[in-house]
mmCIF file of C-alpha atoms and ligand atoms in Angstrom:
data_model
loop_
_atom_site.group_PDB
_atom_site.id
_atom_site.type_symbol
_atom_site.label_atom_id
_atom_site.label_comp_id
_atom_site.label_asym_id
_atom_site.label_seq_id
_atom_site.Cartn_x
_atom_site.Cartn_y
_atom_site.Cartn_z
ATOM 1 C CA MET A 1 -0.552 21.561 21.246
ATOM 2 C CA GLN A 2 -2.801 22.534 18.342
ATOM 3 C CA ILE A 3 -2.826 21.860 14.623
ATOM 4 C CA THR A 4 -2.099 25.165 12.872
ATOM 5 C CA SER A 5 -1.898 24.176 9.181
ATOM 6 C CA ILE A 6 -1.646 21.274 6.775
ATOM 7 C CA GLU A 7 0.854 21.637 3.954
ATOM 8 C CA ALA A 8 0.243 19.739 0.684
ATOM 9 C CA VAL A 9 3.129 19.753 -1.818
ATOM 10 C CA PRO A 10 2.680 18.016 -5.208
ATOM 11 C CA TYR A 11 5.826 16.387 -6.560
ATOM 12 C CA SER A 12 6.769 14.110 -9.399
ATOM 13 C CA ILE A 13 9.584 11.546 -9.522
ATOM 14 C CA PRO A 14 10.099 9.441 -12.688
ATOM 15 C CA TYR A 15 10.025 5.640 -12.492
ATOM 16 C CA ARG A 16 12.955 3.589 -13.757
ATOM 17 C CA SER A 17 10.562 1.724 -16.054
ATOM 18 C CA PRO A 18 6.781 1.848 -16.627
ATOM 19 C CA LEU A 19 4.618 -0.061 -14.124
ATOM 20 C CA ALA A 20 2.003 -2.067 -16.046
ATOM 21 C CA PHE A 21 -1.046 -3.798 -14.568
ATOM 22 C CA ALA A 22 -4.447 -4.862 -15.892
ATOM 23 C CA THR A 23 -6.056 -1.409 -15.482
ATOM 24 C CA GLY A 24 -3.258 0.908 -16.584
ATOM 25 C CA VAL A 25 0.371 1.929 -16.895
ATOM 26 C CA LEU A 26 2.211 4.391 -14.620
ATOM 27 C CA THR A 27 5.463 6.077 -15.685
ATOM 28 C CA SER A 28 6.138 8.421 -12.773
ATOM 29 C CA ALA A 29 5.221 8.879 -9.125
ATOM 30 C CA ASP A 30 2.867 11.868 -9.043
ATOM 31 C CA HIS A 31 2.342 12.232 -5.312
ATOM 32 C CA VAL A 32 1.580 14.880 -2.717
ATOM 33 C CA LEU A 33 3.761 15.296 0.371
ATOM 34 C CA VAL A 34 1.552 16.127 3.361
ATOM 35 C CA ARG A 35 2.844 17.849 6.521
ATOM 36 C CA VAL A 36 0.679 18.644 9.502
ATOM 37 C CA HIS A 37 2.100 21.595 11.479
ATOM 38 C CA THR A 38 1.445 22.601 15.092
ATOM 39 C CA ASP A 39 1.922 25.637 17.300
ATOM 40 C CA ASP A 40 4.668 23.679 19.146
ATOM 41 C CA GLY A 41 6.774 23.475 15.997
ATOM 42 C CA VAL A 42 6.409 19.668 15.872
ATOM 43 C CA HIS A 43 5.114 18.357 12.549
ATOM 44 C CA GLY A 44 4.064 15.033 11.040
ATOM 45 C CA VAL A 45 4.597 13.607 7.538
ATOM 46 C CA GLY A 46 2.395 11.583 5.204
ATOM 47 C CA ASP A 47 2.325 10.883 1.479
ATOM 48 C CA ALA A 48 -0.680 10.815 -0.876
ATOM 49 C CA ALA A 49 -0.431 8.908 -4.173
ATOM 50 C CA ALA A 50 -2.650 10.198 -6.998
ATOM 51 C CA ARG A 51 -4.278 7.085 -8.489
ATOM 52 C CA PRO A 52 -7.030 8.321 -10.832
ATOM 53 C CA MET A 53 -7.703 4.789 -12.140
ATOM 54 C CA VAL A 54 -8.412 3.513 -8.616
ATOM 55 C CA TYR A 55 -9.714 6.429 -6.512
ATOM 56 C CA GLY A 56 -10.423 9.187 -9.042
ATOM 57 C CA GLU A 57 -7.925 11.484 -7.315
ATOM 58 C CA SER A 58 -5.386 13.746 -9.022
ATOM 59 C CA GLN A 59 -2.534 15.722 -7.447
ATOM 60 C CA GLU A 60 -4.693 18.831 -7.894
ATOM 61 C CA SER A 61 -7.732 17.222 -6.250
ATOM 62 C CA ILE A 62 -5.613 15.987 -3.311
ATOM 63 C CA VAL A 63 -4.155 19.482 -2.750
ATOM 64 C CA THR A 64 -7.650 21.013 -3.029
ATOM 65 C CA ALA A 65 -9.265 18.479 -0.660
ATOM 66 C CA ILE A 66 -6.600 19.170 1.958
ATOM 67 C CA ARG A 67 -6.716 22.956 1.554
ATOM 68 C CA ASP A 68 -10.515 23.355 1.328
ATOM 69 C CA TRP A 69 -11.831 20.555 3.542
ATOM 70 C CA LEU A 70 -9.313 18.696 5.709
ATOM 71 C CA GLU A 71 -7.179 21.616 6.909
ATOM 72 C CA PRO A 72 -10.169 23.778 7.969
ATOM 73 C CA ALA A 73 -11.786 20.778 9.727
ATOM 74 C CA LEU A 74 -8.631 19.973 11.729
ATOM 75 C CA THR A 75 -7.099 23.374 12.466
ATOM 76 C CA GLY A 76 -7.144 24.032 16.222
ATOM 77 C CA LEU A 77 -7.499 20.330 17.098
ATOM 78 C CA ASP A 78 -5.084 18.497 19.431
ATOM 79 C CA PRO A 79 -2.955 16.418 16.997
ATOM 80 C CA PHE A 80 -3.056 13.471 19.442
ATOM 81 C CA ALA A 81 -6.827 13.274 18.926
ATOM 82 C CA VAL A 82 -6.586 10.963 15.906
ATOM 83 C CA GLU A 83 -10.016 9.409 16.550
ATOM 84 C CA GLU A 84 -11.624 12.854 16.725
ATOM 85 C CA ALA A 85 -9.766 13.904 13.564
ATOM 86 C CA HIS A 86 -11.045 10.791 11.777
ATOM 87 C CA ALA A 87 -14.606 11.517 12.899
ATOM 88 C CA ARG A 88 -14.383 15.218 11.951
ATOM 89 C CA THR A 89 -13.309 14.422 8.394
ATOM 90 C CA SER A 90 -15.485 11.366 7.763
ATOM 91 C CA TRP A 91 -18.000 13.510 5.850
ATOM 92 C CA VAL A 92 -15.392 13.919 3.099
ATOM 93 C CA VAL A 93 -16.310 10.956 0.893
ATOM 94 C CA ALA A 94 -13.806 9.335 -1.499
ATOM 95 C CA ASN A 95 -10.506 11.354 -1.498
ATOM 96 C CA ASN A 96 -8.996 8.190 -0.004
ATOM 97 C CA THR A 97 -5.305 9.017 -0.274
ATOM 98 C CA ALA A 98 -5.735 12.670 0.788
ATOM 99 C CA ARG A 99 -7.427 11.510 4.006
ATOM 100 C CA GLY A 100 -5.036 8.578 4.445
ATOM 101 C CA ALA A 101 -1.975 10.830 4.208
ATOM 102 C CA VAL A 102 -3.353 13.286 6.762
ATOM 103 C CA ASP A 103 -4.098 10.423 9.174
ATOM 104 C CA VAL A 104 -0.580 8.985 8.748
ATOM 105 C CA ALA A 105 0.883 12.467 9.292
ATOM 106 C CA LEU A 106 -1.053 12.804 12.563
ATOM 107 C CA HIS A 107 0.286 9.450 13.770
ATOM 108 C CA ASP A 108 3.793 10.425 12.688
ATOM 109 C CA LEU A 109 3.364 13.664 14.617
ATOM 110 C CA ARG A 110 2.394 11.782 17.789
ATOM 111 C CA GLY A 111 5.607 9.788 17.459
ATOM 112 C CA ARG A 112 7.764 12.865 16.902
ATOM 113 C CA ALA A 113 6.157 14.671 19.824
ATOM 114 C CA THR A 114 6.856 11.763 22.200
ATOM 115 C CA GLY A 115 10.142 10.611 20.686
ATOM 116 C CA LEU A 116 8.708 7.125 20.045
ATOM 117 C CA PRO A 117 8.481 5.098 16.832
ATOM 118 C CA SER A 118 4.854 4.724 15.666
ATOM 119 C CA TRP A 119 5.029 0.915 15.879
ATOM 120 C CA ARG A 120 5.883 1.167 19.586
ATOM 121 C CA LEU A 121 3.321 3.834 20.274
ATOM 122 C CA LEU A 122 0.660 1.599 18.690
ATOM 123 C CA GLY A 123 1.705 -1.362 20.829
ATOM 124 C CA GLY A 124 3.733 -3.560 18.510
ATOM 125 C CA THR A 125 6.931 -5.545 18.985
ATOM 126 C CA ALA A 126 7.734 -6.876 15.491
ATOM 127 C CA ARG A 127 11.206 -5.753 14.437
ATOM 128 C CA ALA A 128 10.970 -6.661 10.768
ATOM 129 C CA ILE A 129 8.456 -7.634 8.104
ATOM 130 C CA ARG A 130 9.151 -10.061 5.291
ATOM 131 C CA VAL A 131 8.913 -8.271 1.955
ATOM 132 C CA THR A 132 6.846 -9.404 -1.023
ATOM 133 C CA ARG A 133 8.433 -8.345 -4.299
ATOM 134 C CA MET A 134 5.887 -7.327 -6.932
ATOM 135 C CA LEU A 135 7.003 -8.620 -10.306
ATOM 136 C CA SER A 136 6.310 -6.928 -13.637
ATOM 137 C CA MET A 137 3.806 -8.425 -16.081
ATOM 138 C CA GLY A 138 6.445 -9.354 -18.661
ATOM 139 C CA GLU A 139 7.353 -12.410 -20.722
ATOM 140 C CA PRO A 140 7.651 -15.515 -18.510
ATOM 141 C CA ALA A 141 11.443 -15.732 -18.813
ATOM 142 C CA ALA A 142 11.918 -12.040 -18.049
ATOM 143 C CA THR A 143 9.603 -12.098 -15.003
ATOM 144 C CA ALA A 144 11.297 -15.277 -13.737
ATOM 145 C CA GLU A 145 14.710 -13.616 -14.085
ATOM 146 C CA GLU A 146 13.437 -10.643 -12.100
ATOM 147 C CA ALA A 147 12.312 -13.029 -9.340
ATOM 148 C CA ARG A 148 15.595 -14.923 -9.359
ATOM 149 C CA ALA A 149 17.576 -11.687 -9.069
ATOM 150 C CA ALA A 150 15.375 -10.501 -6.178
ATOM 151 C CA ALA A 151 15.954 -13.793 -4.352
ATOM 152 C CA GLU A 152 19.708 -13.731 -4.916
ATOM 153 C CA GLU A 153 20.413 -10.048 -4.346
ATOM 154 C CA ASP A 154 17.892 -9.135 -1.629
ATOM 155 C CA GLY A 155 16.975 -12.513 -0.141
ATOM 156 C CA ILE A 156 13.330 -12.068 -1.194
ATOM 157 C CA THR A 157 11.164 -15.136 -0.432
ATOM 158 C CA SER A 158 7.682 -13.811 -1.302
ATOM 159 C CA PHE A 159 6.516 -12.769 -4.755
ATOM 160 C CA LYS A 160 3.397 -11.287 -6.281
ATOM 161 C CA VAL A 161 2.786 -11.998 -9.953
ATOM 162 C CA LYS A 162 0.503 -9.676 -11.917
ATOM 163 C CA VAL A 163 -1.937 -11.573 -14.149
ATOM 164 C CA GLY A 164 -5.330 -11.002 -15.749
ATOM 165 C CA VAL A 165 -4.594 -9.956 -19.327
ATOM 166 C CA ASP A 166 -3.988 -13.267 -21.147
ATOM 167 C CA SER A 167 -4.657 -16.483 -19.216
ATOM 168 C CA ARG A 168 -2.185 -18.646 -21.122
ATOM 169 C CA ALA A 169 0.599 -16.122 -20.656
ATOM 170 C CA ASP A 170 -0.459 -15.769 -17.009
ATOM 171 C CA VAL A 171 -0.095 -19.508 -16.396
ATOM 172 C CA ALA A 172 3.270 -19.586 -18.166
ATOM 173 C CA ARG A 173 4.495 -16.588 -16.141
ATOM 174 C CA VAL A 174 3.528 -18.177 -12.820
ATOM 175 C CA ALA A 175 5.128 -21.502 -13.823
ATOM 176 C CA ALA A 176 8.366 -19.748 -14.789
ATOM 177 C CA VAL A 177 8.503 -17.810 -11.514
ATOM 178 C CA ARG A 178 7.904 -20.957 -9.422
ATOM 179 C CA GLU A 179 10.645 -22.755 -11.344
ATOM 180 C CA ALA A 180 13.000 -19.823 -10.726
ATOM 181 C CA VAL A 181 12.404 -19.326 -6.992
ATOM 182 C CA GLY A 182 11.900 -22.905 -5.795
ATOM 183 C CA ASP A 183 9.236 -24.642 -3.736
ATOM 184 C CA ASP A 184 9.745 -22.789 -0.444
ATOM 185 C CA ALA A 185 9.001 -19.289 -1.739
ATOM 186 C CA THR A 186 5.567 -17.718 -1.335
ATOM 187 C CA ILE A 187 3.827 -16.778 -4.585
ATOM 188 C CA TYR A 188 0.460 -15.104 -5.057
ATOM 189 C CA VAL A 189 -1.241 -13.533 -8.055
ATOM 190 C CA ASP A 190 -3.175 -10.308 -8.618
ATOM 191 C CA ALA A 191 -5.525 -10.050 -11.620
ATOM 192 C CA ASN A 192 -6.856 -6.544 -10.846
ATOM 193 C CA HIS A 193 -10.312 -7.692 -12.088
ATOM 194 C CA GLY A 194 -8.750 -8.700 -15.430
ATOM 195 C CA TRP A 195 -10.268 -12.188 -15.640
ATOM 196 C CA SER A 196 -13.935 -13.158 -15.724
ATOM 197 C CA ALA A 197 -14.974 -15.478 -12.874
ATOM 198 C CA GLU A 198 -14.859 -18.445 -15.257
ATOM 199 C CA GLU A 199 -11.491 -17.479 -16.737
ATOM 200 C CA ALA A 200 -10.139 -17.050 -13.232
ATOM 201 C CA HIS A 201 -11.308 -20.519 -12.256
ATOM 202 C CA ARG A 202 -9.730 -22.114 -15.330
ATOM 203 C CA ALA A 203 -6.474 -20.171 -14.991
ATOM 204 C CA LEU A 204 -6.144 -20.921 -11.276
ATOM 205 C CA GLU A 205 -6.879 -24.612 -11.921
ATOM 206 C CA ALA A 206 -4.046 -24.581 -14.466
ATOM 207 C CA MET A 207 -1.799 -22.987 -11.815
ATOM 208 C CA ARG A 208 -2.726 -25.594 -9.208
ATOM 209 C CA ASP A 209 0.693 -27.276 -9.244
ATOM 210 C CA HIS A 210 2.471 -24.012 -8.502
ATOM 211 C CA ASP A 211 1.228 -23.746 -4.911
ATOM 212 C CA LEU A 212 -0.266 -20.236 -4.930
ATOM 213 C CA ASP A 213 -0.792 -18.648 -1.523
ATOM 214 C CA LEU A 214 -3.822 -16.584 -2.565
ATOM 215 C CA VAL A 215 -5.427 -14.736 -5.476
ATOM 216 C CA GLU A 216 -6.086 -11.014 -5.365
ATOM 217 C CA GLU A 217 -9.061 -9.413 -7.174
ATOM 218 C CA PRO A 218 -9.491 -12.262 -9.705
ATOM 219 C CA ASN A 219 -12.562 -10.899 -11.521
ATOM 220 C CA PRO A 220 -14.721 -7.753 -11.409
ATOM 221 C CA ALA A 221 -16.018 -7.449 -7.843
ATOM 222 C CA GLU A 222 -19.296 -6.047 -9.199
ATOM 223 C CA ASP A 223 -19.964 -9.573 -10.488
ATOM 224 C CA ARG A 224 -21.188 -10.506 -7.021
ATOM 225 C CA ILE A 225 -22.453 -13.954 -7.978
ATOM 226 C CA GLY A 226 -19.367 -14.877 -9.994
ATOM 227 C CA ARG A 227 -16.991 -13.686 -7.254
ATOM 228 C CA ARG A 228 -18.778 -15.612 -4.489
ATOM 229 C CA ARG A 229 -19.027 -18.744 -6.581
ATOM 230 C CA LEU A 230 -15.353 -18.509 -7.456
ATOM 231 C CA ALA A 231 -14.411 -18.016 -3.801
ATOM 232 C CA GLN A 232 -16.321 -21.182 -2.934
ATOM 233 C CA LEU A 233 -14.719 -23.228 -5.708
ATOM 234 C CA LEU A 234 -11.139 -22.239 -4.942
ATOM 235 C CA THR A 235 -8.935 -23.900 -2.345
ATOM 236 C CA ILE A 236 -6.918 -20.662 -1.906
ATOM 237 C CA PRO A 237 -8.254 -17.437 -0.354
ATOM 238 C CA VAL A 238 -9.488 -14.571 -2.508
ATOM 239 C CA MET A 239 -7.968 -11.268 -1.372
ATOM 240 C CA ALA A 240 -9.916 -8.021 -1.742
ATOM 241 C CA ASP A 241 -7.904 -4.917 -2.595
ATOM 242 C CA GLU A 242 -9.530 -2.296 -4.834
ATOM 243 C CA SER A 243 -12.961 -3.771 -4.025
ATOM 244 C CA ALA A 244 -12.372 -2.988 -0.338
ATOM 245 C CA PRO A 245 -10.808 0.486 -0.064
ATOM 246 C CA THR A 246 -12.725 1.355 3.142
ATOM 247 C CA LEU A 247 -13.804 -0.374 6.353
ATOM 248 C CA ALA A 248 -17.413 -0.624 5.096
ATOM 249 C CA ASP A 249 -16.286 -2.193 1.817
ATOM 250 C CA ALA A 250 -14.042 -4.647 3.664
ATOM 251 C CA ALA A 251 -16.983 -5.634 5.889
ATOM 252 C CA ARG A 252 -19.191 -6.241 2.857
ATOM 253 C CA GLU A 253 -16.575 -8.323 1.004
ATOM 254 C CA LEU A 254 -15.615 -10.426 4.037
ATOM 255 C CA THR A 255 -19.081 -11.078 5.437
ATOM 256 C CA GLY A 256 -20.584 -11.651 1.977
ATOM 257 C CA GLY A 257 -18.276 -14.584 1.301
ATOM 258 C CA ALA A 258 -16.463 -12.834 -1.573
ATOM 259 C CA ALA A 259 -13.084 -12.591 0.183
ATOM 260 C CA ARG A 260 -11.040 -14.352 2.890
ATOM 261 C CA ALA A 261 -8.161 -11.882 2.914
ATOM 262 C CA ILE A 262 -7.846 -8.097 2.800
ATOM 263 C CA SER A 263 -5.111 -5.894 1.414
ATOM 264 C CA ILE A 264 -4.225 -3.183 3.938
ATOM 265 C CA LYS A 265 -3.010 0.060 2.381
ATOM 266 C CA THR A 266 -2.247 2.806 4.879
ATOM 267 C CA THR A 267 -1.944 5.157 1.896
ATOM 268 C CA ARG A 268 -5.733 4.999 1.484
ATOM 269 C CA THR A 269 -7.003 4.184 4.988
ATOM 270 C CA GLY A 270 -4.318 5.796 7.128
ATOM 271 C CA PHE A 271 -3.525 4.102 10.449
ATOM 272 C CA THR A 272 -6.879 4.754 12.092
ATOM 273 C CA GLU A 273 -9.178 3.071 9.582
ATOM 274 C CA SER A 274 -6.576 0.418 8.681
ATOM 275 C CA ALA A 275 -6.573 -0.673 12.341
ATOM 276 C CA ARG A 276 -10.350 -1.162 12.161
ATOM 277 C CA ILE A 277 -10.027 -3.238 9.003
ATOM 278 C CA VAL A 278 -7.381 -5.420 10.688
ATOM 279 C CA ALA A 279 -9.666 -5.902 13.695
ATOM 280 C CA LEU A 280 -12.560 -6.842 11.407
ATOM 281 C CA ALA A 281 -10.418 -9.322 9.461
ATOM 282 C CA ARG A 282 -9.109 -10.811 12.685
ATOM 283 C CA ALA A 283 -12.635 -11.236 14.082
ATOM 284 C CA LEU A 284 -13.646 -13.096 10.938
ATOM 285 C CA GLY A 285 -10.487 -15.211 10.727
ATOM 286 C CA ALA A 286 -9.508 -13.531 7.458
ATOM 287 C CA ARG A 287 -5.920 -12.704 6.582
ATOM 288 C CA ALA A 288 -4.662 -9.120 6.376
ATOM 289 C CA LEU A 289 -1.600 -8.354 4.241
ATOM 290 C CA LEU A 290 0.144 -5.054 3.597
ATOM 291 C CA GLY A 291 -0.554 -3.948 0.027
ATOM 292 C CA ASN A 292 1.187 -1.236 -1.957
ATOM 293 C CA GLN A 293 -0.199 1.747 -3.844
ATOM 294 C CA ALA A 294 3.134 2.098 -5.716
ATOM 295 C CA ASP A 295 4.099 3.904 -2.528
ATOM 296 C CA SER A 296 7.078 6.167 -2.050
ATOM 297 C CA MET A 297 9.576 5.395 0.718
ATOM 298 C CA ILE A 298 7.438 7.632 2.922
ATOM 299 C CA GLY A 299 4.356 5.522 2.219
ATOM 300 C CA SER A 300 6.316 2.292 2.675
ATOM 301 C CA ALA A 301 7.784 3.487 5.970
ATOM 302 C CA ALA A 302 4.235 4.207 7.134
ATOM 303 C CA SER A 303 3.018 0.743 6.062
ATOM 304 C CA LEU A 304 5.991 -0.905 7.746
ATOM 305 C CA ALA A 305 5.373 0.942 11.026
ATOM 306 C CA PHE A 306 1.667 0.080 10.928
ATOM 307 C CA GLY A 307 2.269 -3.576 10.053
ATOM 308 C CA ALA A 308 4.886 -3.985 12.793
ATOM 309 C CA ALA A 309 2.359 -2.685 15.309
ATOM 310 C CA HIS A 310 -0.218 -5.373 14.453
ATOM 311 C CA PRO A 311 0.760 -9.041 14.991
ATOM 312 C CA TRP A 312 -2.063 -10.211 12.682
ATOM 313 C CA VAL A 313 -0.370 -8.257 9.865
ATOM 314 C CA ALA A 314 3.285 -8.637 10.881
ATOM 315 C CA ARG A 315 3.071 -12.445 10.549
ATOM 316 C CA GLU A 316 2.345 -12.060 6.821
ATOM 317 C CA PRO A 317 4.725 -10.890 4.094
ATOM 318 C CA GLY A 318 4.050 -7.285 3.016
ATOM 319 C CA GLU A 319 4.353 -5.445 -0.304
ATOM 320 C CA LEU A 320 6.799 -2.867 0.969
ATOM 321 C CA ASP A 321 9.386 -2.109 -1.669
ATOM 322 C CA LEU A 322 7.770 -0.741 -4.818
ATOM 323 C CA TYR A 323 9.848 2.362 -4.148
ATOM 324 C CA THR A 324 12.608 0.506 -6.018
ATOM 325 C CA LEU A 325 10.732 1.707 -9.130
ATOM 326 C CA PHE A 326 11.540 5.318 -8.238
ATOM 327 C CA THR A 327 14.626 7.001 -9.723
ATOM 328 C CA ASP A 328 15.026 9.059 -6.529
ATOM 329 C CA HIS A 329 13.503 9.546 -3.061
ATOM 330 C CA LEU A 330 12.542 12.454 -0.838
ATOM 331 C CA VAL A 331 13.742 10.743 2.348
ATOM 332 C CA ALA A 332 17.167 11.467 3.814
ATOM 333 C CA GLU A 333 17.842 7.880 4.997
ATOM 334 C CA PRO A 334 16.644 5.371 2.380
ATOM 335 C CA LEU A 335 14.941 2.104 3.325
ATOM 336 C CA ARG A 336 16.862 -0.990 2.300
ATOM 337 C CA VAL A 337 15.629 -4.594 2.108
ATOM 338 C CA ARG A 338 18.023 -7.001 3.805
ATOM 339 C CA ASP A 339 17.610 -10.786 3.946
ATOM 340 C CA GLY A 340 14.203 -10.434 2.320
ATOM 341 C CA ALA A 341 12.828 -8.137 5.027
ATOM 342 C CA LEU A 342 12.597 -4.510 6.079
ATOM 343 C CA GLN A 343 13.661 -3.665 9.650
ATOM 344 C CA VAL A 344 11.473 -1.202 11.530
ATOM 345 C CA SER A 345 12.925 2.219 12.272
ATOM 346 C CA GLU A 346 13.949 3.214 15.798
ATOM 347 C CA ARG A 347 13.416 6.858 14.899
ATOM 348 C CA PRO A 348 10.297 8.703 16.102
ATOM 349 C CA GLY A 349 7.015 8.392 14.204
ATOM 350 C CA ILE A 350 7.182 6.551 10.890
ATOM 351 C CA GLY A 351 10.934 7.171 10.903
ATOM 352 C CA VAL A 352 11.489 9.412 7.873
ATOM 353 C CA GLU A 353 13.162 12.805 7.448
ATOM 354 C CA ILE A 354 12.478 14.798 4.300
ATOM 355 C CA ASP A 355 15.466 15.998 2.275
ATOM 356 C CA GLU A 356 14.452 19.616 1.573
ATOM 357 C CA ASP A 357 16.832 19.950 -1.391
ATOM 358 C CA LYS A 358 15.209 16.979 -3.080
ATOM 359 C CA LEU A 359 11.736 18.264 -2.331
ATOM 360 C CA ALA A 360 12.696 21.590 -3.960
ATOM 361 C CA ARG A 361 13.943 19.684 -6.990
ATOM 362 C CA TYR A 362 10.875 17.470 -7.491
ATOM 363 C CA ARG A 363 7.973 19.636 -6.335
ATOM 364 C CA THR A 364 5.739 20.801 -9.186
ATOM 365 C CA ASP A 365 3.999 23.764 -7.545
ATOM 366 C CA ALA A 366 5.001 27.409 -7.164
ATOM 367 C CA GLY A 367 7.655 26.452 -4.584
ATOM 368 C CA ALA A 368 9.647 24.550 -7.229
ATOM 369 C CA ARG A 369 13.250 25.556 -7.754
ATOM 370 C CA PRO A 370 13.599 27.246 -11.190
HETATM 371 MG MG1 MG B 30 -3.856 -5.188 -5.905
#
């Protein structure tokens, strides 16, 4: 079997409401569906999320990177040779989600070709992963209500609270969420570099009674001294996310004492490099949690399959359901959180089938339905 082409289809699906965080606001999912085709007729699916504020990629740049660099480098290769594919495309710097989506698609393809779910093919046994619900950065009462509804309706027991814009409001928001969800729920915060190191220390001290599990990207990671000092002062782990988008970055953050946990996003590091980051974290005794790039159901299905394959990840709650922001989905059989968790798929690969009618409706290139 040989790779014959890689299809990259830009599409746009509106969000139900804007997604606000410390570095920007998103109003729609502007993604690129990636399909790796072979001479056997088997294909694999991945999804690239254009996140200009994080990776500098646009839908156009993702399509161009795949057409001009990744497809020529991989055409003719055995699609099972994921390590070789990773090596052959490692000269393409940045373009994180374009490369991640192609890697996921290759792993999906291996599953489809063998009839096995990716989590089994990779050696896992976890049947479900507990879901962390990401809460919006609203007024304390509104965010708390969101958390309460998630607990009641979907059985959610893990919550991420966005912070980093106004420390007082941040503290009030965390207090309101803890009050709403009770003592047993897991809560962690993500400042997306919004605090200074000193502000972070003060704010997290003020949140001490609310039993936070960890803090993600508290202050600018470029402030190396502030970040390390903060990590030493805190009794909870600092998690690296946007400061560790590659294996090399994760190694620097973990070994430099700036982080004790890593956010794993298969959307940016595929399965191949994500597995290396998990191994690195495990070797250093650092936690590894599934993060979310405001992923589609395709991206979430990929994360779920990857997480279920790795016990070090599967034991942690994962950010797996930001697709609830989407007004519609390209997948034929939607994911659904039950009892606060997502069950792995028994279908081959990452377990998704694309609804071609919906793709025709939402694609934004020349193939779009008039
Ligand atoms: Mg984050």
